[in-house]
Amino acid sequence: MYKRVFTKLLFLILFCLVLSGCLTSEFKQYFFKINADGSGSGIITFINIVSEEDEGENVSNTDFDELINSYINGTSFEDANQNFNVISKELIEENGMLNGQVEFTFDNFQEIGFYQYNSSEHAPIMFYLGSLSETLESTDGDYLGGYTDEDEGIPMIVWAPGTTEFTFKTVVKDEMSNAHTLLNHYNLWLEINK
């Protein structure tokens, strides 16, 4: 049982590394909907996508090229998240920030980081955050861990039995002093690709 859970968490770690290198986002917003048969759909929103400096050097041009060619037009997200059937990927300007949104379906919620003991409809549904390199900011479930490193608890979100929609938001990067917005790059890219 624990080996199966560990394998699922390994997939989740890969999922979290979707924006690698110097690309990152300030927050991620997760939404999942689970059907009665265990399949479902989801949306991940990367809020305020930025480029971090590489040894003090602004590499935002290279990072924007990677964002477009590897993630939006390429298959880097799909390669890292093979249990997701990606429906759409898009970049969006919102509130003066560049956001990214990925919409997908999945065949079984237990293959994407959720867990329900013996798949019993009377057991709560859980999501383990301990494998994320992110900090929980908010959720519509009950967080069993602490919000800071000093707090004790299990880094897991639990929802009541029968819940079918799940949301949580995480902080990916809380220090933005060495980060450069990619919004200007995106607007220029839109102009060129009209």
PDB file of N, CA and C in Angstrom, residues 13-117:
ATOM      1  N   ILE A  13       5.569  14.960  -7.554  1.00  0.00           N
ATOM      2  CA  ILE A  13       6.812  15.739  -7.536  1.00  0.00           C
ATOM      3  C   ILE A  13       7.149  16.194  -8.941  1.00  0.00           C
ATOM      4  N   LEU A  14       7.035  15.299  -9.903  1.00  0.00           N
ATOM      5  CA  LEU A  14       7.285  15.679 -11.297  1.00  0.00           C
ATOM      6  C   LEU A  14       6.335  16.777 -11.730  1.00  0.00           C
ATOM      7  N   PHE A  15       5.090  16.670 -11.273  1.00  0.00           N
ATOM      8  CA  PHE A  15       4.078  17.660 -11.579  1.00  0.00           C
ATOM      9  C   PHE A  15       4.511  19.038 -11.079  1.00  0.00           C
ATOM     10  N   CYS A  16       5.105  19.079  -9.917  1.00  0.00           N
ATOM     11  CA  CYS A  16       5.508  20.350  -9.316  1.00  0.00           C
ATOM     12  C   CYS A  16       6.707  20.964 -10.002  1.00  0.00           C
ATOM     13  N   LEU A  17       7.470  20.160 -10.703  1.00  0.00           N
ATOM     14  CA  LEU A  17       8.653  20.663 -11.375  1.00  0.00           C
ATOM     15  C   LEU A  17       8.341  21.165 -12.776  1.00  0.00           C
ATOM     16  N   VAL A  18       7.050  21.380 -13.056  1.00  0.00           N
ATOM     17  CA  VAL A  18       6.638  21.728 -14.412  1.00  0.00           C
ATOM     18  C   VAL A  18       7.313  23.009 -14.907  1.00  0.00           C
ATOM     19  N   LEU A  19       7.492  23.985 -14.060  1.00  0.00           N
ATOM     20  CA  LEU A  19       8.232  25.177 -14.451  1.00  0.00           C
ATOM     21  C   LEU A  19       9.627  25.064 -13.850  1.00  0.00           C
ATOM     22  N   SER A  20      10.543  24.535 -14.634  1.00  0.00           N
ATOM     23  CA  SER A  20      11.875  24.253 -14.117  1.00  0.00           C
ATOM     24  C   SER A  20      12.829  25.386 -14.460  1.00  0.00           C
ATOM     25  N   GLY A  21      14.077  25.229 -14.051  1.00  0.00           N
ATOM     26  CA  GLY A  21      15.100  26.209 -14.358  1.00  0.00           C
ATOM     27  C   GLY A  21      14.792  27.524 -13.680  1.00  0.00           C
ATOM     28  N   CYS A  22      14.840  28.610 -14.445  1.00  0.00           N
ATOM     29  CA  CYS A  22      14.618  29.939 -13.897  1.00  0.00           C
ATOM     30  C   CYS A  22      13.179  30.389 -14.029  1.00  0.00           C
ATOM     31  N   LEU A  23      12.351  29.604 -14.695  1.00  0.00           N
ATOM     32  CA  LEU A  23      10.918  29.904 -14.777  1.00  0.00           C
ATOM     33  C   LEU A  23      10.239  29.486 -13.482  1.00  0.00           C
ATOM     34  N   THR A  24       9.371  30.346 -12.980  1.00  0.00           N
ATOM     35  CA  THR A  24       8.594  29.994 -11.803  1.00  0.00           C
ATOM     36  C   THR A  24       7.340  30.851 -11.787  1.00  0.00           C
ATOM     37  N   SER A  25       6.507  30.624 -10.798  1.00  0.00           N
ATOM     38  CA  SER A  25       5.335  31.472 -10.619  1.00  0.00           C
ATOM     39  C   SER A  25       5.241  31.829  -9.143  1.00  0.00           C
ATOM     40  N   GLU A  26       4.533  32.903  -8.861  1.00  0.00           N
ATOM     41  CA  GLU A  26       4.389  33.327  -7.469  1.00  0.00           C
ATOM     42  C   GLU A  26       3.425  32.404  -6.715  1.00  0.00           C
ATOM     43  N   PHE A  27       2.331  32.032  -7.355  1.00  0.00           N
ATOM     44  CA  PHE A  27       1.325  31.156  -6.760  1.00  0.00           C
ATOM     45  C   PHE A  27       0.878  30.103  -7.760  1.00  0.00           C
ATOM     46  N   LYS A  28       0.233  29.052  -7.249  1.00  0.00           N
ATOM     47  CA  LYS A  28      -0.497  28.104  -8.082  1.00  0.00           C
ATOM     48  C   LYS A  28      -1.874  27.904  -7.459  1.00  0.00           C
ATOM     49  N   GLN A  29      -2.886  27.933  -8.301  1.00  0.00           N
ATOM     50  CA  GLN A  29      -4.254  27.660  -7.874  1.00  0.00           C
ATOM     51  C   GLN A  29      -4.674  26.334  -8.495  1.00  0.00           C
ATOM     52  N   TYR A  30      -5.105  25.385  -7.660  1.00  0.00           N
ATOM     53  CA  TYR A  30      -5.491  24.056  -8.111  1.00  0.00           C
ATOM     54  C   TYR A  30      -6.995  23.882  -7.956  1.00  0.00           C
ATOM     55  N   PHE A  31      -7.630  23.318  -8.977  1.00  0.00           N
ATOM     56  CA  PHE A  31      -9.041  22.945  -8.901  1.00  0.00           C
ATOM     57  C   PHE A  31      -9.193  21.550  -9.505  1.00  0.00           C
ATOM     58  N   PHE A  32      -9.838  20.656  -8.761  1.00  0.00           N
ATOM     59  CA  PHE A  32     -10.096  19.301  -9.238  1.00  0.00           C
ATOM     60  C   PHE A  32     -11.572  18.972  -9.031  1.00  0.00           C
ATOM     61  N   LYS A  33     -12.135  18.258  -9.979  1.00  0.00           N
ATOM     62  CA  LYS A  33     -13.486  17.730  -9.847  1.00  0.00           C
ATOM     63  C   LYS A  33     -13.405  16.237 -10.099  1.00  0.00           C
ATOM     64  N   ILE A  34     -13.929  15.447  -9.145  1.00  0.00           N
ATOM     65  CA  ILE A  34     -13.845  13.987  -9.242  1.00  0.00           C
ATOM     66  C   ILE A  34     -15.238  13.412  -9.458  1.00  0.00           C
ATOM     67  N   ASN A  35     -15.344  12.561 -10.473  1.00  0.00           N
ATOM     68  CA  ASN A  35     -16.602  11.888 -10.785  1.00  0.00           C
ATOM     69  C   ASN A  35     -16.770  10.648  -9.915  1.00  0.00           C
ATOM     70  N   ALA A  36     -17.964  10.072  -9.930  1.00  0.00           N
ATOM     71  CA  ALA A  36     -18.271   8.902  -9.106  1.00  0.00           C
ATOM     72  C   ALA A  36     -17.374   7.708  -9.428  1.00  0.00           C
ATOM     73  N   ASP A  37     -16.915   7.589 -10.683  1.00  0.00           N
ATOM     74  CA  ASP A  37     -16.069   6.458 -11.060  1.00  0.00           C
ATOM     75  C   ASP A  37     -14.583   6.701 -10.791  1.00  0.00           C
ATOM     76  N   GLY A  38     -14.229   7.833 -10.193  1.00  0.00           N
ATOM     77  CA  GLY A  38     -12.837   8.138  -9.874  1.00  0.00           C
ATOM     78  C   GLY A  38     -12.125   8.955 -10.923  1.00  0.00           C
ATOM     79  N   SER A  39     -12.704   9.083 -12.113  1.00  0.00           N
ATOM     80  CA  SER A  39     -12.122   9.949 -13.136  1.00  0.00           C
ATOM     81  C   SER A  39     -12.465  11.395 -12.787  1.00  0.00           C
ATOM     82  N   GLY A  40     -11.941  12.329 -13.563  1.00  0.00           N
ATOM     83  CA  GLY A  40     -12.273  13.710 -13.268  1.00  0.00           C
ATOM     84  C   GLY A  40     -11.583  14.689 -14.176  1.00  0.00           C
ATOM     85  N   SER A  41     -11.620  15.938 -13.747  1.00  0.00           N
ATOM     86  CA  SER A  41     -11.021  17.023 -14.519  1.00  0.00           C
ATOM     87  C   SER A  41     -10.375  18.005 -13.557  1.00  0.00           C
ATOM     88  N   GLY A  42      -9.543  18.859 -14.103  1.00  0.00           N
ATOM     89  CA  GLY A  42      -8.875  19.832 -13.258  1.00  0.00           C
ATOM     90  C   GLY A  42      -8.350  21.011 -14.033  1.00  0.00           C
ATOM     91  N   ILE A  43      -8.022  22.046 -13.297  1.00  0.00           N
ATOM     92  CA  ILE A  43      -7.403  23.250 -13.846  1.00  0.00           C
ATOM     93  C   ILE A  43      -6.317  23.674 -12.875  1.00  0.00           C
ATOM     94  N   ILE A  44      -5.132  23.915 -13.399  1.00  0.00           N
ATOM     95  CA  ILE A  44      -4.053  24.498 -12.602  1.00  0.00           C
ATOM     96  C   ILE A  44      -3.752  25.859 -13.200  1.00  0.00           C
ATOM     97  N   THR A  45      -3.775  26.881 -12.356  1.00  0.00           N
ATOM     98  CA  THR A  45      -3.447  28.234 -12.789  1.00  0.00           C
ATOM     99  C   THR A  45      -2.134  28.650 -12.151  1.00  0.00           C
ATOM    100  N   PHE A  46      -1.177  28.993 -12.983  1.00  0.00           N
ATOM    101  CA  PHE A  46       0.119  29.498 -12.527  1.00  0.00           C
ATOM    102  C   PHE A  46      -0.006  31.015 -12.489  1.00  0.00           C
ATOM    103  N   ILE A  47      -0.006  31.587 -11.297  1.00  0.00           N
ATOM    104  CA  ILE A  47      -0.264  33.010 -11.116  1.00  0.00           C
ATOM    105  C   ILE A  47       1.051  33.776 -11.024  1.00  0.00           C
ATOM    106  N   ASN A  48       1.187  34.782 -11.888  1.00  0.00           N
ATOM    107  CA  ASN A  48       2.367  35.643 -11.965  1.00  0.00           C
ATOM    108  C   ASN A  48       3.622  34.843 -12.342  1.00  0.00           C
ATOM    109  N   ILE A  49       3.662  34.388 -13.577  1.00  0.00           N
ATOM    110  CA  ILE A  49       4.828  33.666 -14.094  1.00  0.00           C
ATOM    111  C   ILE A  49       5.973  34.657 -14.282  1.00  0.00           C
ATOM    112  N   VAL A  50       7.123  34.309 -13.732  1.00  0.00           N
ATOM    113  CA  VAL A  50       8.287  35.202 -13.769  1.00  0.00           C
ATOM    114  C   VAL A  50       9.544  34.411 -14.129  1.00  0.00           C
ATOM    115  N   SER A  51      10.584  35.156 -14.407  1.00  0.00           N
ATOM    116  CA  SER A  51      11.905  34.595 -14.666  1.00  0.00           C
ATOM    117  C   SER A  51      12.838  35.023 -13.539  1.00  0.00           C
ATOM    118  N   GLU A  52      13.445  34.050 -12.870  1.00  0.00           N
ATOM    119  CA  GLU A  52      14.422  34.365 -11.831  1.00  0.00           C
ATOM    120  C   GLU A  52      15.783  34.608 -12.466  1.00  0.00           C
ATOM    121  N   GLU A  53      16.543  35.510 -11.867  1.00  0.00           N
ATOM    122  CA  GLU A  53      17.892  35.761 -12.357  1.00  0.00           C
ATOM    123  C   GLU A  53      18.757  34.517 -12.187  1.00  0.00           C
ATOM    124  N   ASP A  54      19.660  34.310 -13.109  1.00  0.00           N
ATOM    125  CA  ASP A  54      20.604  33.202 -13.059  1.00  0.00           C
ATOM    126  C   ASP A  54      21.976  33.769 -12.731  1.00  0.00           C
ATOM    127  N   GLU A  55      22.403  33.582 -11.480  1.00  0.00           N
ATOM    128  CA  GLU A  55      23.672  34.137 -10.986  1.00  0.00           C
ATOM    129  C   GLU A  55      23.754  35.637 -11.260  1.00  0.00           C
ATOM    130  N   GLY A  56      22.663  36.347 -10.956  1.00  0.00           N
ATOM    131  CA  GLY A  56      22.615  37.798 -11.091  1.00  0.00           C
ATOM    132  C   GLY A  56      22.325  38.286 -12.496  1.00  0.00           C
ATOM    133  N   GLU A  57      22.117  37.396 -13.448  1.00  0.00           N
ATOM    134  CA  GLU A  57      21.882  37.786 -14.838  1.00  0.00           C
ATOM    135  C   GLU A  57      20.403  37.624 -15.192  1.00  0.00           C
ATOM    136  N   ASN A  58      19.854  38.627 -15.856  1.00  0.00           N
ATOM    137  CA  ASN A  58      18.474  38.577 -16.323  1.00  0.00           C
ATOM    138  C   ASN A  58      18.400  37.650 -17.538  1.00  0.00           C
ATOM    139  N   VAL A  59      17.712  36.546 -17.390  1.00  0.00           N
ATOM    140  CA  VAL A  59      17.589  35.563 -18.472  1.00  0.00           C
ATOM    141  C   VAL A  59      16.130  35.436 -18.924  1.00  0.00           C
ATOM    142  N   SER A  60      15.379  36.528 -18.807  1.00  0.00           N
ATOM    143  CA  SER A  60      13.945  36.473 -19.106  1.00  0.00           C
ATOM    144  C   SER A  60      13.666  36.186 -20.573  1.00  0.00           C
ATOM    145  N   ASN A  61      14.513  36.625 -21.498  1.00  0.00           N
ATOM    146  CA  ASN A  61      14.294  36.303 -22.922  1.00  0.00           C
ATOM    147  C   ASN A  61      14.361  34.796 -23.152  1.00  0.00           C
ATOM    148  N   THR A  62      15.378  34.166 -22.603  1.00  0.00           N
ATOM    149  CA  THR A  62      15.538  32.719 -22.738  1.00  0.00           C
ATOM    150  C   THR A  62      14.388  31.980 -22.056  1.00  0.00           C
ATOM    151  N   ASP A  63      14.003  32.441 -20.871  1.00  0.00           N
ATOM    152  CA  ASP A  63      12.923  31.791 -20.134  1.00  0.00           C
ATOM    153  C   ASP A  63      11.589  31.926 -20.858  1.00  0.00           C
ATOM    154  N   PHE A  64      11.339  33.085 -21.474  1.00  0.00           N
ATOM    155  CA  PHE A  64      10.080  33.229 -22.206  1.00  0.00           C
ATOM    156  C   PHE A  64      10.065  32.298 -23.420  1.00  0.00           C
ATOM    157  N   ASP A  65      11.187  32.182 -24.105  1.00  0.00           N
ATOM    158  CA  ASP A  65      11.276  31.237 -25.224  1.00  0.00           C
ATOM    159  C   ASP A  65      10.980  29.817 -24.752  1.00  0.00           C
ATOM    160  N   GLU A  66      11.517  29.446 -23.590  1.00  0.00           N
ATOM    161  CA  GLU A  66      11.261  28.114 -23.044  1.00  0.00           C
ATOM    162  C   GLU A  66       9.781  27.943 -22.698  1.00  0.00           C
ATOM    163  N   LEU A  67       9.185  28.970 -22.114  1.00  0.00           N
ATOM    164  CA  LEU A  67       7.773  28.921 -21.758  1.00  0.00           C
ATOM    165  C   LEU A  67       6.909  28.654 -22.993  1.00  0.00           C
ATOM    166  N   ILE A  68       7.177  29.378 -24.076  1.00  0.00           N
ATOM    167  CA  ILE A  68       6.379  29.228 -25.297  1.00  0.00           C
ATOM    168  C   ILE A  68       6.684  27.906 -25.991  1.00  0.00           C
ATOM    169  N   ASN A  69       7.955  27.640 -26.233  1.00  0.00           N
ATOM    170  CA  ASN A  69       8.336  26.490 -27.058  1.00  0.00           C
ATOM    171  C   ASN A  69       8.235  25.151 -26.336  1.00  0.00           C
ATOM    172  N   SER A  70       8.549  25.120 -25.041  1.00  0.00           N
ATOM    173  CA  SER A  70       8.550  23.848 -24.317  1.00  0.00           C
ATOM    174  C   SER A  70       7.227  23.543 -23.627  1.00  0.00           C
ATOM    175  N   TYR A  71       6.543  24.586 -23.142  1.00  0.00           N
ATOM    176  CA  TYR A  71       5.333  24.347 -22.363  1.00  0.00           C
ATOM    177  C   TYR A  71       4.048  24.628 -23.145  1.00  0.00           C
ATOM    178  N   ILE A  72       3.931  25.803 -23.734  1.00  0.00           N
ATOM    179  CA  ILE A  72       2.699  26.147 -24.442  1.00  0.00           C
ATOM    180  C   ILE A  72       2.602  25.389 -25.764  1.00  0.00           C
ATOM    181  N   ASN A  73       3.618  25.469 -26.605  1.00  0.00           N
ATOM    182  CA  ASN A  73       3.598  24.777 -27.894  1.00  0.00           C
ATOM    183  C   ASN A  73       4.228  23.394 -27.832  1.00  0.00           C
ATOM    184  N   GLY A  74       4.979  23.116 -26.778  1.00  0.00           N
ATOM    185  CA  GLY A  74       5.655  21.835 -26.639  1.00  0.00           C
ATOM    186  C   GLY A  74       4.908  20.893 -25.708  1.00  0.00           C
ATOM    187  N   THR A  75       5.601  19.865 -25.259  1.00  0.00           N
ATOM    188  CA  THR A  75       4.959  18.830 -24.437  1.00  0.00           C
ATOM    189  C   THR A  75       5.622  18.655 -23.069  1.00  0.00           C
ATOM    190  N   SER A  76       6.350  19.652 -22.589  1.00  0.00           N
ATOM    191  CA  SER A  76       7.034  19.503 -21.300  1.00  0.00           C
ATOM    192  C   SER A  76       6.059  19.242 -20.156  1.00  0.00           C
ATOM    193  N   PHE A  77       4.924  19.934 -20.150  1.00  0.00           N
ATOM    194  CA  PHE A  77       3.941  19.705 -19.090  1.00  0.00           C
ATOM    195  C   PHE A  77       3.394  18.281 -19.179  1.00  0.00           C
ATOM    196  N   GLU A  78       3.027  17.861 -20.384  1.00  0.00           N
ATOM    197  CA  GLU A  78       2.483  16.523 -20.580  1.00  0.00           C
ATOM    198  C   GLU A  78       3.500  15.447 -20.225  1.00  0.00           C
ATOM    199  N   ASP A  79       4.758  15.661 -20.591  1.00  0.00           N
ATOM    200  CA  ASP A  79       5.804  14.685 -20.290  1.00  0.00           C
ATOM    201  C   ASP A  79       5.985  14.510 -18.785  1.00  0.00           C
ATOM    202  N   ALA A  80       5.856  15.600 -18.037  1.00  0.00           N
ATOM    203  CA  ALA A  80       6.033  15.550 -16.586  1.00  0.00           C
ATOM    204  C   ALA A  80       4.778  15.109 -15.848  1.00  0.00           C
ATOM    205  N   ASN A  81       3.645  15.100 -16.531  1.00  0.00           N
ATOM    206  CA  ASN A  81       2.360  14.785 -15.901  1.00  0.00           C
ATOM    207  C   ASN A  81       1.591  13.804 -16.768  1.00  0.00           C
ATOM    208  N   GLN A  82       2.115  12.608 -16.885  1.00  0.00           N
ATOM    209  CA  GLN A  82       1.566  11.654 -17.836  1.00  0.00           C
ATOM    210  C   GLN A  82       0.191  11.114 -17.453  1.00  0.00           C
ATOM    211  N   ASN A  83      -0.265  11.346 -16.228  1.00  0.00           N
ATOM    212  CA  ASN A  83      -1.601  10.909 -15.835  1.00  0.00           C
ATOM    213  C   ASN A  83      -2.671  11.950 -16.140  1.00  0.00           C
ATOM    214  N   PHE A  84      -2.248  13.089 -16.707  1.00  0.00           N
ATOM    215  CA  PHE A  84      -3.196  14.121 -17.123  1.00  0.00           C
ATOM    216  C   PHE A  84      -3.398  14.035 -18.629  1.00  0.00           C
ATOM    217  N   ASN A  85      -4.642  14.132 -19.068  1.00  0.00           N
ATOM    218  CA  ASN A  85      -4.968  14.250 -20.483  1.00  0.00           C
ATOM    219  C   ASN A  85      -5.244  15.730 -20.727  1.00  0.00           C
ATOM    220  N   VAL A  86      -4.245  16.446 -21.238  1.00  0.00           N
ATOM    221  CA  VAL A  86      -4.334  17.902 -21.360  1.00  0.00           C
ATOM    222  C   VAL A  86      -5.335  18.285 -22.449  1.00  0.00           C
ATOM    223  N   ILE A  87      -6.262  19.154 -22.082  1.00  0.00           N
ATOM    224  CA  ILE A  87      -7.275  19.662 -23.006  1.00  0.00           C
ATOM    225  C   ILE A  87      -6.828  20.984 -23.601  1.00  0.00           C
ATOM    226  N   SER A  88      -6.284  21.863 -22.753  1.00  0.00           N
ATOM    227  CA  SER A  88      -5.856  23.176 -23.246  1.00  0.00           C
ATOM    228  C   SER A  88      -4.769  23.741 -22.346  1.00  0.00           C
ATOM    229  N   LYS A  89      -3.936  24.585 -22.971  1.00  0.00           N
ATOM    230  CA  LYS A  89      -2.899  25.343 -22.261  1.00  0.00           C
ATOM    231  C   LYS A  89      -2.938  26.745 -22.833  1.00  0.00           C
ATOM    232  N   GLU A  90      -2.921  27.739 -21.953  1.00  0.00           N
ATOM    233  CA  GLU A  90      -2.945  29.105 -22.450  1.00  0.00           C
ATOM    234  C   GLU A  90      -2.267  30.055 -21.472  1.00  0.00           C
ATOM    235  N   LEU A  91      -1.830  31.179 -22.021  1.00  0.00           N
ATOM    236  CA  LEU A  91      -1.302  32.273 -21.218  1.00  0.00           C
ATOM    237  C   LEU A  91      -2.355  33.362 -21.185  1.00  0.00           C
ATOM    238  N   ILE A  92      -2.469  34.021 -20.026  1.00  0.00           N
ATOM    239  CA  ILE A  92      -3.512  35.025 -19.824  1.00  0.00           C
ATOM    240  C   ILE A  92      -2.901  36.217 -19.088  1.00  0.00           C
ATOM    241  N   GLU A  93      -3.213  37.413 -19.542  1.00  0.00           N
ATOM    242  CA  GLU A  93      -2.853  38.606 -18.784  1.00  0.00           C
ATOM    243  C   GLU A  93      -4.002  38.925 -17.848  1.00  0.00           C
ATOM    244  N   GLU A  94      -3.690  39.037 -16.561  1.00  0.00           N
ATOM    245  CA  GLU A  94      -4.725  39.314 -15.576  1.00  0.00           C
ATOM    246  C   GLU A  94      -4.126  40.095 -14.417  1.00  0.00           C
ATOM    247  N   ASN A  95      -4.756  41.198 -14.066  1.00  0.00           N
ATOM    248  CA  ASN A  95      -4.307  42.044 -12.948  1.00  0.00           C
ATOM    249  C   ASN A  95      -2.848  42.459 -13.092  1.00  0.00           C
ATOM    250  N   GLY A  96      -2.430  42.766 -14.323  1.00  0.00           N
ATOM    251  CA  GLY A  96      -1.064  43.218 -14.562  1.00  0.00           C
ATOM    252  C   GLY A  96      -0.010  42.129 -14.440  1.00  0.00           C
ATOM    253  N   MET A  97      -0.443  40.855 -14.482  1.00  0.00           N
ATOM    254  CA  MET A  97       0.485  39.732 -14.364  1.00  0.00           C
ATOM    255  C   MET A  97       0.261  38.765 -15.518  1.00  0.00           C
ATOM    256  N   LEU A  98       1.285  37.970 -15.813  1.00  0.00           N
ATOM    257  CA  LEU A  98       1.164  36.895 -16.786  1.00  0.00           C
ATOM    258  C   LEU A  98       0.848  35.614 -16.032  1.00  0.00           C
ATOM    259  N   ASN A  99      -0.304  35.036 -16.346  1.00  0.00           N
ATOM    260  CA  ASN A  99      -0.715  33.778 -15.732  1.00  0.00           C
ATOM    261  C   ASN A  99      -0.773  32.695 -16.800  1.00  0.00           C
ATOM    262  N   GLY A 100      -0.622  31.468 -16.376  1.00  0.00           N
ATOM    263  CA  GLY A 100      -0.774  30.332 -17.275  1.00  0.00           C
ATOM    264  C   GLY A 100      -1.855  29.423 -16.736  1.00  0.00           C
ATOM    265  N   GLN A 101      -2.585  28.807 -17.648  1.00  0.00           N
ATOM    266  CA  GLN A 101      -3.656  27.915 -17.207  1.00  0.00           C
ATOM    267  C   GLN A 101      -3.621  26.633 -18.022  1.00  0.00           C
ATOM    268  N   VAL A 102      -3.672  25.498 -17.319  1.00  0.00           N
ATOM    269  CA  VAL A 102      -3.701  24.186 -17.948  1.00  0.00           C
ATOM    270  C   VAL A 102      -4.978  23.494 -17.501  1.00  0.00           C
ATOM    271  N   GLU A 103      -5.746  23.034 -18.490  1.00  0.00           N
ATOM    272  CA  GLU A 103      -6.979  22.298 -18.208  1.00  0.00           C
ATOM    273  C   GLU A 103      -6.783  20.858 -18.659  1.00  0.00           C
ATOM    274  N   PHE A 104      -7.259  19.904 -17.858  1.00  0.00           N
ATOM    275  CA  PHE A 104      -6.978  18.499 -18.139  1.00  0.00           C
ATOM    276  C   PHE A 104      -8.063  17.603 -17.570  1.00  0.00           C
ATOM    277  N   THR A 105      -8.036  16.352 -17.985  1.00  0.00           N
ATOM    278  CA  THR A 105      -8.855  15.306 -17.388  1.00  0.00           C
ATOM    279  C   THR A 105      -7.907  14.226 -16.865  1.00  0.00           C
ATOM    280  N   PHE A 106      -8.438  13.314 -16.073  1.00  0.00           N
ATOM    281  CA  PHE A 106      -7.637  12.197 -15.569  1.00  0.00           C
ATOM    282  C   PHE A 106      -8.546  10.989 -15.412  1.00  0.00           C
ATOM    283  N   ASP A 107      -7.936   9.816 -15.451  1.00  0.00           N
ATOM    284  CA  ASP A 107      -8.698   8.570 -15.393  1.00  0.00           C
ATOM    285  C   ASP A 107      -8.998   8.109 -13.975  1.00  0.00           C
ATOM    286  N   ASN A 108      -8.094   8.437 -13.029  1.00  0.00           N
ATOM    287  CA  ASN A 108      -8.256   7.975 -11.657  1.00  0.00           C
ATOM    288  C   ASN A 108      -7.613   8.983 -10.710  1.00  0.00           C
ATOM    289  N   PHE A 109      -8.392   9.505  -9.791  1.00  0.00           N
ATOM    290  CA  PHE A 109      -7.889  10.542  -8.881  1.00  0.00           C
ATOM    291  C   PHE A 109      -6.738  10.040  -8.010  1.00  0.00           C
ATOM    292  N   GLN A 110      -6.647   8.720  -7.780  1.00  0.00           N
ATOM    293  CA  GLN A 110      -5.558   8.205  -6.952  1.00  0.00           C
ATOM    294  C   GLN A 110      -4.234   8.141  -7.708  1.00  0.00           C
ATOM    295  N   GLU A 111      -4.248   8.437  -8.999  1.00  0.00           N
ATOM    296  CA  GLU A 111      -3.012   8.461  -9.776  1.00  0.00           C
ATOM    297  C   GLU A 111      -2.443   9.872  -9.906  1.00  0.00           C
ATOM    298  N   ILE A 112      -3.112  10.867  -9.305  1.00  0.00           N
ATOM    299  CA  ILE A 112      -2.629  12.250  -9.434  1.00  0.00           C
ATOM    300  C   ILE A 112      -2.360  12.915  -8.089  1.00  0.00           C
ATOM    301  N   GLY A 113      -2.235  12.109  -7.022  1.00  0.00           N
ATOM    302  CA  GLY A 113      -1.874  12.676  -5.727  1.00  0.00           C
ATOM    303  C   GLY A 113      -2.951  12.639  -4.668  1.00  0.00           C
ATOM    304  N   PHE A 114      -4.172  12.273  -5.044  1.00  0.00           N
ATOM    305  CA  PHE A 114      -5.241  12.127  -4.057  1.00  0.00           C
ATOM    306  C   PHE A 114      -5.216  10.706  -3.503  1.00  0.00           C
ATOM    307  N   TYR A 115      -5.800  10.548  -2.318  1.00  0.00           N
ATOM    308  CA  TYR A 115      -5.849   9.234  -1.705  1.00  0.00           C
ATOM    309  C   TYR A 115      -7.150   9.103  -0.923  1.00  0.00           C
ATOM    310  N   GLN A 116      -7.764   7.930  -1.031  1.00  0.00           N
ATOM    311  CA  GLN A 116      -8.949   7.617  -0.232  1.00  0.00           C
ATOM    312  C   GLN A 116      -8.803   6.181   0.229  1.00  0.00           C
ATOM    313  N   TYR A 117      -8.816   5.969   1.529  1.00  0.00           N
ATOM    314  CA  TYR A 117      -8.560   4.650   2.091  1.00  0.00           C
ATOM    315  C   TYR A 117      -9.534   3.627   1.527  1.00  0.00           C
TER     316      TYR A 117
END
